[in-house]
XYZ file of C-alpha atoms in Angstrom:
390
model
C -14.446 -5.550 61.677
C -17.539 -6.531 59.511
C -17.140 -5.622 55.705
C -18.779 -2.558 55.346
C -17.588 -1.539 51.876
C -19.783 -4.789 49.922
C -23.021 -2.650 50.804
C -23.933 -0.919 47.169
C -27.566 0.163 48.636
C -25.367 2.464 50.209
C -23.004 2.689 47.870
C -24.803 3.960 45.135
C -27.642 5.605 47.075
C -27.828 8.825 45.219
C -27.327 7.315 41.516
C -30.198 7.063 39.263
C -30.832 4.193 37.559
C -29.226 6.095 33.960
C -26.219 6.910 36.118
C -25.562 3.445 37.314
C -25.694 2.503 33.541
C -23.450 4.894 32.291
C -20.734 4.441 34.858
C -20.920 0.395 34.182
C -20.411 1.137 30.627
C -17.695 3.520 31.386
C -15.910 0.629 33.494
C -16.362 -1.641 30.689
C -14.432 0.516 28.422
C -12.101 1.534 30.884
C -10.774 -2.259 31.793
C -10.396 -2.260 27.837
C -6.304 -1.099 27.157
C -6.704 -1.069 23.970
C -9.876 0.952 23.474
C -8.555 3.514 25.970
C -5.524 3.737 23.723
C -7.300 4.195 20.976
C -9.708 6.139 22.777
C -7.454 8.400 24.226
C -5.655 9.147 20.793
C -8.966 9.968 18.889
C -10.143 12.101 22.037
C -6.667 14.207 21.922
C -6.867 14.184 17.738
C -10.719 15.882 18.124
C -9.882 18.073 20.191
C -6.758 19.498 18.969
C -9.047 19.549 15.360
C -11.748 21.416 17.326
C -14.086 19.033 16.109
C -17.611 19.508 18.289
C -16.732 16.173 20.316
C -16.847 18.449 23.785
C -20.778 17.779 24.374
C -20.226 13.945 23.750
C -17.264 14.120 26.271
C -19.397 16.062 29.089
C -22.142 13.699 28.530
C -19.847 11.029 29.530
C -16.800 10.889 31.221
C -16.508 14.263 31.726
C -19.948 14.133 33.695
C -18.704 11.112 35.251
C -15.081 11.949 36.764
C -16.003 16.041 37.475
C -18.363 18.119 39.031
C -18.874 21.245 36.440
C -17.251 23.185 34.445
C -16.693 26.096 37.150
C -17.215 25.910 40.794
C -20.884 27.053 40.482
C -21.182 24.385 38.280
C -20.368 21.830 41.088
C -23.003 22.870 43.442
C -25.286 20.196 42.558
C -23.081 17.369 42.984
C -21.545 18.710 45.807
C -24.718 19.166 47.909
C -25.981 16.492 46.901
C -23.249 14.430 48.031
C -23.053 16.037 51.467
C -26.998 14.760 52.092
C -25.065 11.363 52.783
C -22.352 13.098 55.403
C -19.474 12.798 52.183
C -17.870 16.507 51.632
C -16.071 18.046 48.830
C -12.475 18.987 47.471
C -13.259 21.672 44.639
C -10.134 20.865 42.081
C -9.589 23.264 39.717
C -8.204 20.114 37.162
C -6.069 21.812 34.625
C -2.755 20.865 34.077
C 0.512 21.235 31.930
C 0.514 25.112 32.063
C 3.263 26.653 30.902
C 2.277 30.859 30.701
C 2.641 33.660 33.667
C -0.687 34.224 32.807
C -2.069 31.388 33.257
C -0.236 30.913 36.400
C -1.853 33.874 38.100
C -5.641 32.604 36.422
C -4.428 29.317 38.444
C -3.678 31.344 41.930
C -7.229 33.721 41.015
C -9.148 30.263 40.615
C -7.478 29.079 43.534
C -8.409 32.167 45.813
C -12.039 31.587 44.227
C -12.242 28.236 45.465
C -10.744 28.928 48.961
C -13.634 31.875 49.507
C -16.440 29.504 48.112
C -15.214 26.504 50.843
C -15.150 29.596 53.476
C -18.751 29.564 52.811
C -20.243 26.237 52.588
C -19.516 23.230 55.238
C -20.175 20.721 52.535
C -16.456 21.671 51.142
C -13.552 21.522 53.790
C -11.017 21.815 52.128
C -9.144 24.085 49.021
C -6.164 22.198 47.123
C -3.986 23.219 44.032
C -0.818 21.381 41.929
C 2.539 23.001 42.765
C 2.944 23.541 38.563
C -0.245 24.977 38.799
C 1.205 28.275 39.829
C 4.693 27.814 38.357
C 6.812 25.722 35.905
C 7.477 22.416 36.344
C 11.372 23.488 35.100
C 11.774 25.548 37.578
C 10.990 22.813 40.664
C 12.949 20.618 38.513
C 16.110 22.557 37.978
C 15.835 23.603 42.032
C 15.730 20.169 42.790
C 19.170 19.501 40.675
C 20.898 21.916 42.919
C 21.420 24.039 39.664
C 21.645 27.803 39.811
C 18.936 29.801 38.560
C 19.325 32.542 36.021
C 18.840 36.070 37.122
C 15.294 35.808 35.091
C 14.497 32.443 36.874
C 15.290 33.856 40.480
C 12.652 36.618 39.374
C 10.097 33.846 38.150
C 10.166 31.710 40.832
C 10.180 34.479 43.300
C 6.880 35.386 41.674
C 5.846 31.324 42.181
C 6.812 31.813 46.072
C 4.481 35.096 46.174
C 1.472 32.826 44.620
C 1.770 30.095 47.078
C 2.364 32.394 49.917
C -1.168 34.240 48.616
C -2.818 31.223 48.993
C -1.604 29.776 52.294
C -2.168 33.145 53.859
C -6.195 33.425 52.312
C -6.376 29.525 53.845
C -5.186 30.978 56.978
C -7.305 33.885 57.587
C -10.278 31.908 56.075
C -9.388 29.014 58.428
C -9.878 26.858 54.920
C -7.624 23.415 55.309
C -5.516 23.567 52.259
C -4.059 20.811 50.139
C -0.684 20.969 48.231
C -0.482 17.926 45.446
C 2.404 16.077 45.175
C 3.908 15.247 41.344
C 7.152 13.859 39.510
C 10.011 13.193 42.387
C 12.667 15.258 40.459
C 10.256 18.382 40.964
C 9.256 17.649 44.335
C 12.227 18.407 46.582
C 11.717 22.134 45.349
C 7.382 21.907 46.189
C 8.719 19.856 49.643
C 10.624 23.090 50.693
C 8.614 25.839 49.811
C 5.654 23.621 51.485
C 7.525 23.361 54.578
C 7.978 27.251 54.483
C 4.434 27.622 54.366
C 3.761 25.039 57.326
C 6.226 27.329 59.293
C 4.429 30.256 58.315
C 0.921 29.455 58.784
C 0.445 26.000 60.633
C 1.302 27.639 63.965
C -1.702 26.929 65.960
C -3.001 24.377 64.070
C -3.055 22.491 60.835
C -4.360 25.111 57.881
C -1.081 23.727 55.381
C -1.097 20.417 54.259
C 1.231 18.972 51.896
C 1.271 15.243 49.740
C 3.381 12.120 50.369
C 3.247 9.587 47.071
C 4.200 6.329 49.506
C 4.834 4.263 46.452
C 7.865 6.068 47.122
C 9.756 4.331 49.737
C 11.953 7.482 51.271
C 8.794 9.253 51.954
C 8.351 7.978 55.534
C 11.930 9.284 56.678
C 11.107 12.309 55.153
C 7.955 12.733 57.363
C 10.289 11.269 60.357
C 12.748 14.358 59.625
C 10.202 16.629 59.214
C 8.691 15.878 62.188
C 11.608 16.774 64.051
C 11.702 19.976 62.184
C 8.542 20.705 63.204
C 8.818 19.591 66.836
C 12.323 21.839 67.408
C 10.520 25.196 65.360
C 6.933 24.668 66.499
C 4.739 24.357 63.807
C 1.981 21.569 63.010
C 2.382 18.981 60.007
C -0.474 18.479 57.860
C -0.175 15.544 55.213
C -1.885 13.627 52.747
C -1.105 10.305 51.936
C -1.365 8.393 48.698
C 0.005 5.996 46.661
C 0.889 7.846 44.338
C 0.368 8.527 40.673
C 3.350 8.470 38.035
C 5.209 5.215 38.386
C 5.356 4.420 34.652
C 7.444 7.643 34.014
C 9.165 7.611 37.469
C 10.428 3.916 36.314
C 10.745 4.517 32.903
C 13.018 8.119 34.168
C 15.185 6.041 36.503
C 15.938 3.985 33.833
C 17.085 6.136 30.932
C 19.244 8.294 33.672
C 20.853 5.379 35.486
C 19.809 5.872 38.826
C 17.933 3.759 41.598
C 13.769 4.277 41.543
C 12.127 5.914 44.267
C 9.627 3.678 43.968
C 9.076 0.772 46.152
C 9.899 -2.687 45.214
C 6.760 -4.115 44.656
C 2.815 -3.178 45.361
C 3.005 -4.625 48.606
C 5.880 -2.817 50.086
C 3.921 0.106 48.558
C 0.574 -1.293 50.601
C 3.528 -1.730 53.756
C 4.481 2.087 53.717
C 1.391 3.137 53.068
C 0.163 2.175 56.210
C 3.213 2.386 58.369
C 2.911 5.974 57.831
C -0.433 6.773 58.422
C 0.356 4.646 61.972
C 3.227 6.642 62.458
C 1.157 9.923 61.898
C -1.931 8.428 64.075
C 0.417 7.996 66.882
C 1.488 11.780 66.544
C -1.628 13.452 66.232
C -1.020 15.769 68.745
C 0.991 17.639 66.233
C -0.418 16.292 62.793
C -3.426 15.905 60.632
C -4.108 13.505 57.667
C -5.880 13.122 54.753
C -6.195 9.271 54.402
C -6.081 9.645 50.146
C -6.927 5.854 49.287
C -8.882 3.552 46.926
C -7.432 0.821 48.810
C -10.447 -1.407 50.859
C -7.785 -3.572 53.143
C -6.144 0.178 53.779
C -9.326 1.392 54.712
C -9.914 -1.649 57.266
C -6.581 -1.652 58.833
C -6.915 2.634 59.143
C -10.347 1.674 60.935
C -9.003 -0.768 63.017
C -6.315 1.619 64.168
C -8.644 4.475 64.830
C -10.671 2.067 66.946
C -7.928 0.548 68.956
C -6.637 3.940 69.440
C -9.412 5.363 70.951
C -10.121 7.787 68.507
C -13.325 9.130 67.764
C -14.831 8.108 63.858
C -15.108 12.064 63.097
C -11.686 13.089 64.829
C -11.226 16.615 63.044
C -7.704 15.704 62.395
C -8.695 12.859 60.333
C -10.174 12.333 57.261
C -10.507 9.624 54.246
C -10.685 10.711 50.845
C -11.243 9.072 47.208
C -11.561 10.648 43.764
C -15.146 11.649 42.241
C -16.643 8.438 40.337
C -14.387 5.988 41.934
C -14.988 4.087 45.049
C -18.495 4.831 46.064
C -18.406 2.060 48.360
C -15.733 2.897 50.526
C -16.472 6.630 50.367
C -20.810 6.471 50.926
C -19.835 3.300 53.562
C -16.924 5.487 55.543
C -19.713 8.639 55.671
C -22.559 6.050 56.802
C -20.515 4.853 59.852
C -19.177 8.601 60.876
C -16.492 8.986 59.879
C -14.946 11.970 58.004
C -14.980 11.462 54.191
C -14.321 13.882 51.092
C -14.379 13.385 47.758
C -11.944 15.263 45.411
C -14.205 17.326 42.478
C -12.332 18.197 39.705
C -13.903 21.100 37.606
C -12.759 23.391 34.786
C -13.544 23.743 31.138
C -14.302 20.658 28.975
C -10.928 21.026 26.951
C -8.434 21.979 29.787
C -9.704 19.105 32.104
C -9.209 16.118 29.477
C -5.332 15.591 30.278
C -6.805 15.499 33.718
C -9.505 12.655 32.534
C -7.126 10.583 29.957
C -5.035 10.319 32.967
C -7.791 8.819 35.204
C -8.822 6.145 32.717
C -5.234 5.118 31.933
C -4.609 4.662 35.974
C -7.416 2.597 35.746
C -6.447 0.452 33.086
C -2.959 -0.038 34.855
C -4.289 -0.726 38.336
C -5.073 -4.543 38.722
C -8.257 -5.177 40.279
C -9.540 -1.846 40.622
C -12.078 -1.429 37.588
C -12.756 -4.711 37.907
C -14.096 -4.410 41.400
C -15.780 -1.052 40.670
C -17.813 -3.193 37.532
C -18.524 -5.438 40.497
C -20.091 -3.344 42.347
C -22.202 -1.810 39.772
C -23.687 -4.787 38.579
C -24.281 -6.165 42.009
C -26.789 -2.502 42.679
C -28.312 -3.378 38.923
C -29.019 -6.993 39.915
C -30.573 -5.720 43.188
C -32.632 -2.816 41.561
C -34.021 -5.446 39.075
C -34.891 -7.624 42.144
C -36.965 -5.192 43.331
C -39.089 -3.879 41.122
């Protein structure tokens, strides 16, 4: 098919001319590994200091890689965006929780952000972390096969309750929910309750969705088994697929433990399974829905090409491409141009809670070959052309 994702017109459409600026300078730092060390360091030192670095950070990469500081907050960038046919993913960003308390602000912010999508077309979809309502100890030490504590039964008990509260608002808002996915010796635990709540509440149709990190290679059996799961109980899979985002400490884990990585080979076999499973869930869409979660432009192409040769219509409801705020313009504003369905994930919360979120963004950056360097590209490509012009 022609090579829709070179056109930065489009691209870049609803950038000013400051904007385009900042997020080439941003790049340039970013493909940098040594300033976003050193970056990255300083950042955590400030902030931990409570020196007044928080309007510098909005300013700048906050602004860049989020949409507000609360959901309100997101409006702007979220209706803007949908003038050019790309929706939204509100994502409530903060991470490494440890506190019941702020476990059940996690599940209220949640329920917020489920009634605000009920509301507005521009936003499809609601999503939350797994260790947003619970600890990451608990998934882990479920996922060992090790007995809970009497205490830890209770806890986690309370963690089911939270995730069932969500799935069931989803369901009687008819809101399409997504689960993250996160560290593989948590996830068995997430997979299961997950699957309870696609039993539960994917009935009729798709309202659960849950995450597969295909840089893993056992995730398509596990979709294979599930399917028969679902097929023999009669319930409706939901997924979204990505690549995934911990390798370094999934490597560096199955290393120091002594046991084989779940993580594929090499980048290709990754590329391989990516797309051998969202085949294998376009040739079962009569009982699935995905969320096509990818940066990747040859992905993107072959996932068009299948859709075409398939039959399938560009805005098929139980399909739809998705890319993170600030990255990938041009296959997100290109996708949305052509008709087909397209969200972006917005992350939002306050300044100082979102910046584990936002170190991790630049770092992925850094480590992903190509990627920055193809986004700095872009940018100066749209500069060049605005300069032309005037």
């Amino acid at each position: 098919m022609e090579k829709i994702f070179n056109d930065t017109t489009v691209a870049f459409a609803l950038k000013t001319d400051t904007e385009l600026d900042r997020a080439y300078f941003l790049f340039k730092l970013i493909a940098n590994e040594p300033l976003v060390r050193i970056g990255t360091a300083v950042t955590n030192f400030a902030l931990k200091a409570h020196l007044p670095v928080e309007g510098l950070i909005r300013a700048t990469v906050f602004d860049h890689f989020c949409g507000g500081t609360t959901e309100e907050d997101c409006l702007t960038v979220v209706d803007k965006m949908y003038t050019k046919g790309v929706s939204s993913v509100l994502d409530y960003s903060v991470e490494g929780k440890e506190e019941e308390e702020q476990f059940d602000a996690a599940l209220a912010m949640t329920l917020k952000t489920i009634a605000f999508a009920k509301e507005r077309a521009a936003i499809p979809f609601a999503v939350f972390k797994p260790t947003g309502l619970g600890r990451f100890y608990l998934y882990e030490k479920l996922g060992a096969k090790e007995p809970l504590t009497l205490e830890e039964q209770k806890e986690w008990n309370r963690v089911i309750a939270r995730f069932d509260k969500v799935c069931q608002s989803a369901h009687e808002k008819d809101v399409a929910l997504l689960i993250d996915a996160e560290e593989s010796w948590m996830q068995e635990a997430a997979d299961a309750l997950v699957t309870d709540m696609m039993r539960k509440y994917n009935k009729e149709k798709v309202i659960v969705y849950n995450t597969l990190q295909l840089y893993r290679w056992d995730r398509l059996d596990y979709l294979k088994q599930l399917h028969a799961q679902a097929k023999a109980e009669g319930f409706y899979i939901g997924m979204k697929l990505v690549r995934g985002a911990y390798m370094e400490k999934e490597n560096a884990r199955a290393e120091e433990k002594g046991y084989p990585t779940p993580i594929c080979e090499s980048k290709e076999a990754t590329d391989v399974n990516f797309d051998a499973t969202a085949l294998y869930m376009m040739e079962h869409l009569d009982q699935m829905s995905v969320f096509l979660g990818t940066h990747n432009e040859l992905s993107s192409y072959t996932l068009i090409d299948l859709m075409e040769a398939k039959g399938l219509a560009k805005n098929d409801p139980r399909i739809c491409f998705g890319q993170l705020y600030g990255m990938s313009d041009n296959i997100s504003y290109n996708l949305a141009a052509h008709g087909y369905n397209v969200a972006k994930y917005l992350p939002f919360g306050p300044v100082r809670d979102v910046m584990p979120y936002l170190i991790r963004r630049a770092e992925e950056n850094t480590s992903v070959a190509g990627q920055t360097s193809r986004e700095l590209g872009l940018l100066k490509t749209e500069r060049d052309r605005r300069k032309i012009e005037r």
